[in-house]
CSV table of C-alpha atoms and ligand atoms in Angstrom, one decimal:
chain,number,residue,atom,x,y,z
A,276,UNK,CA,14.0,14.1,1.9
A,277,UNK,CA,12.9,11.3,4.1
A,278,UNK,CA,9.7,9.9,3.1
A,279,UNK,CA,7.3,7.8,5.0
A,280,UNK,CA,5.7,5.4,2.7
A,281,UNK,CA,2.3,3.6,3.4
A,282,UNK,CA,-0.2,1.6,1.7
A,283,UNK,CA,-3.4,-0.3,1.8
A,284,UNK,CA,-4.9,1.4,4.7
A,285,UNK,CA,-8.2,0.0,4.1
A,286,UNK,CA,-10.4,2.1,6.4
A,287,UNK,CA,-8.3,1.0,9.5
A,288,UNK,CA,-8.0,4.0,11.4
A,289,UNK,CA,-6.2,2.7,14.6
A,290,UNK,CA,-3.5,1.3,12.0
A,291,UNK,CA,-3.4,4.4,10.2
A,292,UNK,CA,-3.0,6.7,13.3
A,293,UNK,CA,0.0,4.3,14.5
A,294,UNK,CA,1.7,4.5,11.3
A,295,UNK,CA,1.4,8.4,11.0
A,296,UNK,CA,2.5,8.6,14.7
A,297,UNK,CA,5.6,6.5,14.1
A,298,UNK,CA,6.4,8.5,10.8
A,299,UNK,CA,5.9,11.9,12.3
A,300,UNK,CA,9.3,12.9,11.8
A,301,UNK,CA,9.3,12.0,8.1
A,302,UNK,CA,9.6,15.0,5.6
A,303,UNK,CA,6.6,13.9,3.8
A,304,UNK,CA,4.2,11.0,3.7
A,305,UNK,CA,3.5,8.9,0.5
A,306,UNK,CA,0.3,6.8,0.2
A,307,UNK,CA,0.4,4.0,-2.4
A,308,UNK,CA,-3.4,3.5,-2.5
A,309,UNK,CA,-6.5,1.7,-1.1
A,310,UNK,CA,-7.2,4.1,1.7
A,311,UNK,CA,-10.8,2.4,1.8
A,312,UNK,CA,-12.3,-1.0,1.5
A,313,UNK,CA,-12.6,-3.6,4.1
A,314,UNK,CA,-12.7,-1.5,7.2
A,315,UNK,CA,-15.3,0.9,9.2
A,316,UNK,CA,-13.5,4.2,9.2
A,317,UNK,CA,-13.9,5.2,5.6
A,318,UNK,CA,-14.2,9.0,5.9
A,319,UNK,CA,-12.0,9.3,8.8
A,320,UNK,CA,-9.3,7.6,6.9
A,321,UNK,CA,-9.9,9.6,3.8
A,322,UNK,CA,-9.7,12.8,5.9
A,323,UNK,CA,-6.5,11.9,7.6
A,324,UNK,CA,-4.7,10.8,4.5
A,325,UNK,CA,-6.0,13.9,2.7
A,326,UNK,CA,-4.5,16.2,5.5
A,327,UNK,CA,-1.0,14.2,5.7
A,328,UNK,CA,0.0,12.6,2.3
A,329,UNK,CA,1.7,14.9,-0.4
A,330,UNK,CA,0.7,12.3,-3.0
A,331,UNK,CA,-2.0,9.3,-2.8
A,332,UNK,CA,-2.4,6.8,-5.6
A,333,UNK,CA,-5.6,5.0,-6.8
A,334,UNK,CA,-5.8,1.6,-5.6
A,335,UNK,CA,-8.5,-1.0,-6.9
A,336,UNK,CA,-10.7,-0.9,-3.8
A,337,UNK,CA,-10.9,2.8,-4.0
A,338,UNK,CA,-11.7,2.6,-7.8
A,339,UNK,CA,-14.3,0.3,-7.3
A,340,UNK,CA,-15.8,2.3,-4.4
A,341,UNK,CA,-16.2,5.5,-6.8
A,342,UNK,CA,-17.2,3.5,-9.8
A,343,UNK,CA,-13.9,3.5,-11.9
A,344,UNK,CA,-13.8,-0.3,-12.1
A,345,UNK,CA,-16.5,-2.8,-11.6
A,346,UNK,CA,-16.9,-4.5,-8.2
A,347,UNK,CA,-17.5,-7.8,-10.0
A,348,UNK,CA,-13.7,-8.3,-10.1
A,349,UNK,CA,-13.6,-9.0,-6.2
A,350,UNK,CA,-14.5,-11.7,-3.9
A,351,UNK,CA,-17.7,-11.7,-2.3
A,352,UNK,CA,-16.4,-10.5,1.1
A,353,UNK,CA,-14.4,-7.6,-0.6
A,354,UNK,CA,-17.3,-6.8,-2.8
A,355,UNK,CA,-19.7,-6.5,0.2
A,356,UNK,CA,-17.4,-4.2,1.9
A,357,UNK,CA,-16.9,-2.2,-1.3
A,358,UNK,CA,-20.6,-1.6,-1.8
A,359,UNK,CA,-21.0,-0.7,2.0
A,360,UNK,CA,-17.9,1.8,1.7
A,361,UNK,CA,-19.5,3.3,-1.5
A,362,UNK,CA,-22.6,4.0,0.6
A,363,UNK,CA,-20.5,5.8,3.5
A,364,UNK,CA,-18.3,8.0,1.3
A,365,UNK,CA,-18.9,11.8,2.0
A,366,UNK,CA,-19.2,13.7,-1.3
A,367,UNK,CA,-15.9,15.6,-0.6
A,368,UNK,CA,-14.2,12.2,0.1
A,369,UNK,CA,-15.5,10.6,-3.0
A,370,UNK,CA,-14.1,13.6,-4.9
A,371,UNK,CA,-10.8,13.1,-3.3
A,372,UNK,CA,-10.6,9.3,-4.2
A,373,UNK,CA,-12.0,10.1,-7.7
A,374,UNK,CA,-8.9,12.3,-8.4
A,375,UNK,CA,-6.2,10.0,-7.3
A,376,UNK,CA,-3.5,9.2,-10.1
A,377,UNK,CA,-2.7,5.7,-11.1
A,378,UNK,CA,1.0,6.4,-11.4
A,379,UNK,CA,3.2,9.1,-10.0
A,380,UNK,CA,7.0,9.9,-11.2
A,381,UNK,CA,9.7,11.9,-9.5
A,382,UNK,CA,13.1,12.1,-10.4
A,383,UNK,CA,14.1,9.5,-8.0
A,384,UNK,CA,11.1,7.3,-7.6
A,385,UNK,CA,8.0,6.0,-9.4
A,386,UNK,CA,4.8,5.1,-7.5
A,387,UNK,CA,2.1,2.8,-8.7
A,388,UNK,CA,-0.5,0.6,-6.7
A,389,UNK,CA,-0.2,-2.8,-8.9
A,390,UNK,CA,2.3,-2.7,-11.7
A,391,UNK,CA,3.5,-0.3,-14.1
A,392,UNK,CA,2.6,-2.4,-17.2
A,393,UNK,CA,-1.1,-1.3,-17.6
A,394,UNK,CA,-1.4,0.2,-14.1
A,395,UNK,CA,-5.4,0.3,-14.6
A,396,UNK,CA,-5.4,-3.5,-14.5
A,397,UNK,CA,-4.1,-3.6,-10.9
A,398,UNK,CA,-1.9,-6.6,-11.7
A,399,UNK,CA,-0.2,-8.2,-8.7
A,400,UNK,CA,3.6,-8.4,-8.2
A,401,UNK,CA,4.0,-11.2,-5.8
A,402,UNK,CA,7.1,-13.2,-7.2
A,403,UNK,CA,10.3,-12.3,-9.2
A,404,UNK,CA,8.8,-13.4,-12.4
A,405,UNK,CA,6.0,-10.8,-12.1
A,406,UNK,CA,8.4,-7.9,-11.4
A,407,UNK,CA,9.7,-8.0,-15.1
A,408,UNK,CA,7.2,-5.8,-16.9
A,409,UNK,CA,7.7,-3.3,-14.3
A,410,UNK,CA,11.3,-3.3,-14.3
A,411,UNK,CA,11.1,-2.8,-18.1
A,412,UNK,CA,9.2,0.3,-17.5
A,413,UNK,CA,11.6,1.9,-15.1
A,414,UNK,CA,14.2,4.6,-16.1
A,415,UNK,CA,17.8,3.9,-14.7
A,416,UNK,CA,18.6,4.6,-10.9
A,417,UNK,CA,15.0,5.0,-10.0
A,418,UNK,CA,13.0,2.8,-7.2
A,419,UNK,CA,9.4,1.8,-8.0
A,420,UNK,CA,7.2,1.6,-4.8
A,421,UNK,CA,4.3,-0.5,-4.9
A,422,UNK,CA,1.4,-1.7,-2.7
A,423,UNK,CA,-1.6,-4.2,-3.5
A,424,UNK,CA,-0.3,-7.6,-2.3
A,425,UNK,CA,-0.2,-6.4,1.3
A,426,UNK,CA,3.3,-8.2,1.7
A,427,UNK,CA,6.5,-6.3,2.7
A,428,UNK,CA,9.0,-7.0,0.1
A,429,UNK,CA,12.3,-5.9,-1.8
A,430,UNK,CA,13.1,-6.8,-5.5
A,431,UNK,CA,16.2,-6.0,-7.1
A,432,UNK,CA,17.5,-6.5,-10.7
A,433,UNK,CA,20.8,-5.2,-12.2
A,434,UNK,CA,20.4,-5.6,-16.1
A,435,UNK,CA,19.4,-7.7,-19.0
A,436,UNK,CA,20.4,-11.3,-18.5
A,437,UNK,CA,20.8,-11.2,-14.7
A,438,UNK,CA,18.0,-12.9,-12.5
A,439,UNK,CA,15.6,-10.7,-10.3
A,440,UNK,CA,16.0,-11.4,-6.6
A,441,UNK,CA,13.9,-11.2,-3.7
A,442,UNK,CA,16.0,-9.6,-0.8
A,443,UNK,CA,15.3,-10.5,3.0
A,444,UNK,CA,15.1,-7.4,4.8
A,445,UNK,CA,14.4,-7.4,8.7
A,446,UNK,CA,12.2,-4.8,10.1
A,447,UNK,CA,14.2,-1.8,11.6
A,448,UNK,CA,17.4,-2.7,9.6
A,449,UNK,CA,18.2,0.1,6.9
A,450,UNK,CA,19.2,-1.0,3.6
A,451,UNK,CA,21.3,1.1,1.2
A,452,UNK,CA,19.9,0.8,-2.4
A,453,UNK,CA,22.9,0.6,-4.9
A,454,UNK,CA,23.0,3.2,-7.7
A,455,UNK,CA,23.3,0.7,-10.3
A,456,UNK,CA,20.6,-1.6,-9.4
A,457,UNK,CA,16.8,-1.5,-10.1
A,458,UNK,CA,14.7,-1.6,-7.0
A,459,UNK,CA,10.8,-2.6,-6.5
A,460,UNK,CA,9.9,-2.1,-2.9
A,461,UNK,CA,6.4,-2.9,-1.2
A,462,UNK,CA,6.1,-1.4,2.2
A,463,UNK,CA,3.4,-3.8,3.2
A,464,UNK,CA,-0.2,-2.9,4.1
A,465,UNK,CA,-0.9,-0.5,7.1
A,466,UNK,CA,-4.4,-1.9,7.6
A,467,UNK,CA,-4.7,-5.5,6.6
A,468,UNK,CA,-1.1,-7.3,6.7
A,469,UNK,CA,-1.1,-10.7,4.9
A,470,UNK,CA,2.0,-12.3,6.0
A,471,UNK,CA,0.7,-14.1,9.1
A,472,UNK,CA,2.0,-11.0,11.1
A,473,UNK,CA,-0.9,-8.7,12.6
A,474,UNK,CA,1.3,-5.7,13.0
A,475,UNK,CA,1.0,-2.6,10.6
A,476,UNK,CA,3.6,-2.4,7.9
A,477,UNK,CA,5.2,0.8,6.8
A,478,UNK,CA,8.7,2.0,5.4
A,479,UNK,CA,10.9,5.0,5.2
A,480,UNK,CA,13.0,6.2,2.3
A,481,UNK,CA,15.7,8.7,2.3
A,482,UNK,CA,15.9,9.5,-1.5
A,483,UNK,CA,19.3,11.4,-1.2
A,484,UNK,CA,21.0,8.7,1.1
A,485,UNK,CA,18.8,6.0,-0.8
A,486,UNK,CA,18.4,4.3,2.4
A,487,UNK,CA,15.3,2.2,2.8
A,488,UNK,CA,13.9,0.7,6.2
A,489,UNK,CA,11.0,-1.5,6.7
A,490,UNK,CA,9.1,-1.4,10.1
A,491,UNK,CA,6.3,-3.3,11.8
A,492,UNK,CA,4.1,-1.6,14.4
A,493,UNK,CA,1.8,-3.0,17.1
A,494,UNK,CA,-1.6,-1.3,16.9
A,495,UNK,CA,-5.1,-1.9,18.8
A,496,UNK,CA,-6.7,-4.2,16.2
A,497,UNK,CA,-9.6,-5.4,18.6
A,498,UNK,CA,-10.9,-1.8,18.5
A,499,UNK,CA,-10.8,-1.9,14.7
A,500,UNK,CA,-12.6,-5.4,14.9
A,501,UNK,CA,-15.4,-4.0,17.2
A,502,UNK,CA,-16.0,-1.2,14.9
A,503,UNK,CA,-16.3,-3.6,11.8
A,504,UNK,CA,-18.6,-6.0,13.9
A,505,UNK,CA,-20.7,-3.1,14.9
A,506,UNK,CA,-21.4,-1.8,11.3
A,507,UNK,CA,-22.1,-5.5,10.1
A,508,UNK,CA,-19.1,-6.0,7.8
A,509,UNK,CA,-18.2,-9.7,7.2
A,510,UNK,CA,-16.8,-11.5,10.2
A,511,UNK,CA,-14.0,-13.0,7.9
A,512,UNK,CA,-12.7,-9.3,7.4
A,513,UNK,CA,-12.5,-8.6,11.2
A,514,UNK,CA,-10.9,-12.1,11.9
A,515,UNK,CA,-8.2,-11.7,9.3
A,516,UNK,CA,-6.6,-8.8,11.1
A,517,UNK,CA,-5.7,-10.7,14.1
A,518,UNK,CA,-4.3,-13.4,12.0
A,519,UNK,CA,-2.4,-11.4,9.7
A,520,UNK,CA,-3.9,-13.1,6.6
B,62,ZN,ZN1,-5.3,-3.5,-0.9
């Protein structure tokens, strides 16, 4: 199957629609978490994900918005957006978010928002050293897809004693994943990229051919910003969309 892999939507409807249009020919869509938080289109993004994704994970912002973790762990801007998001959630969407799993496993991949070691802690994998506890939890020949950092990245690891490598992957360039390596893949963030590139980030993965491709997609972020400003979300959260931070 060819999967469209998305993560960290953060209530950004314009970016989500752009991502799903681009991945329309995928056999299935997987969402690695954080459908809500930061942006204005809370219920619209929940409904769209509910109708399109075959599996959606629990992210830390969604967990806080439905009371599964405390908002006190977040910075003041994120906390304000989480509290606003919690007030907007329709009952059916709240139920939808409450029931997301922390981890999902198939024969060919495992999915988690943060890290496989204590997924409920939402630890970040942002360096080769931080991958090790997750590689230790992975069965052979599987690929682990993560989100959370909002950075599009690929880590690979061969076996005990070998160093973890961070691969450089150009968007649009297919990468064939070797059978005797372990891989951790972050498709980046659809709704709030943080690598100084404002374009939405997504990935596709063919689990039979084991081919991974990263993509970056232009979307009309000015429309997203104007909705966020009109509902009074912090200006910093709107501004960061055009800066990709
Ligand atoms: Zn996020």
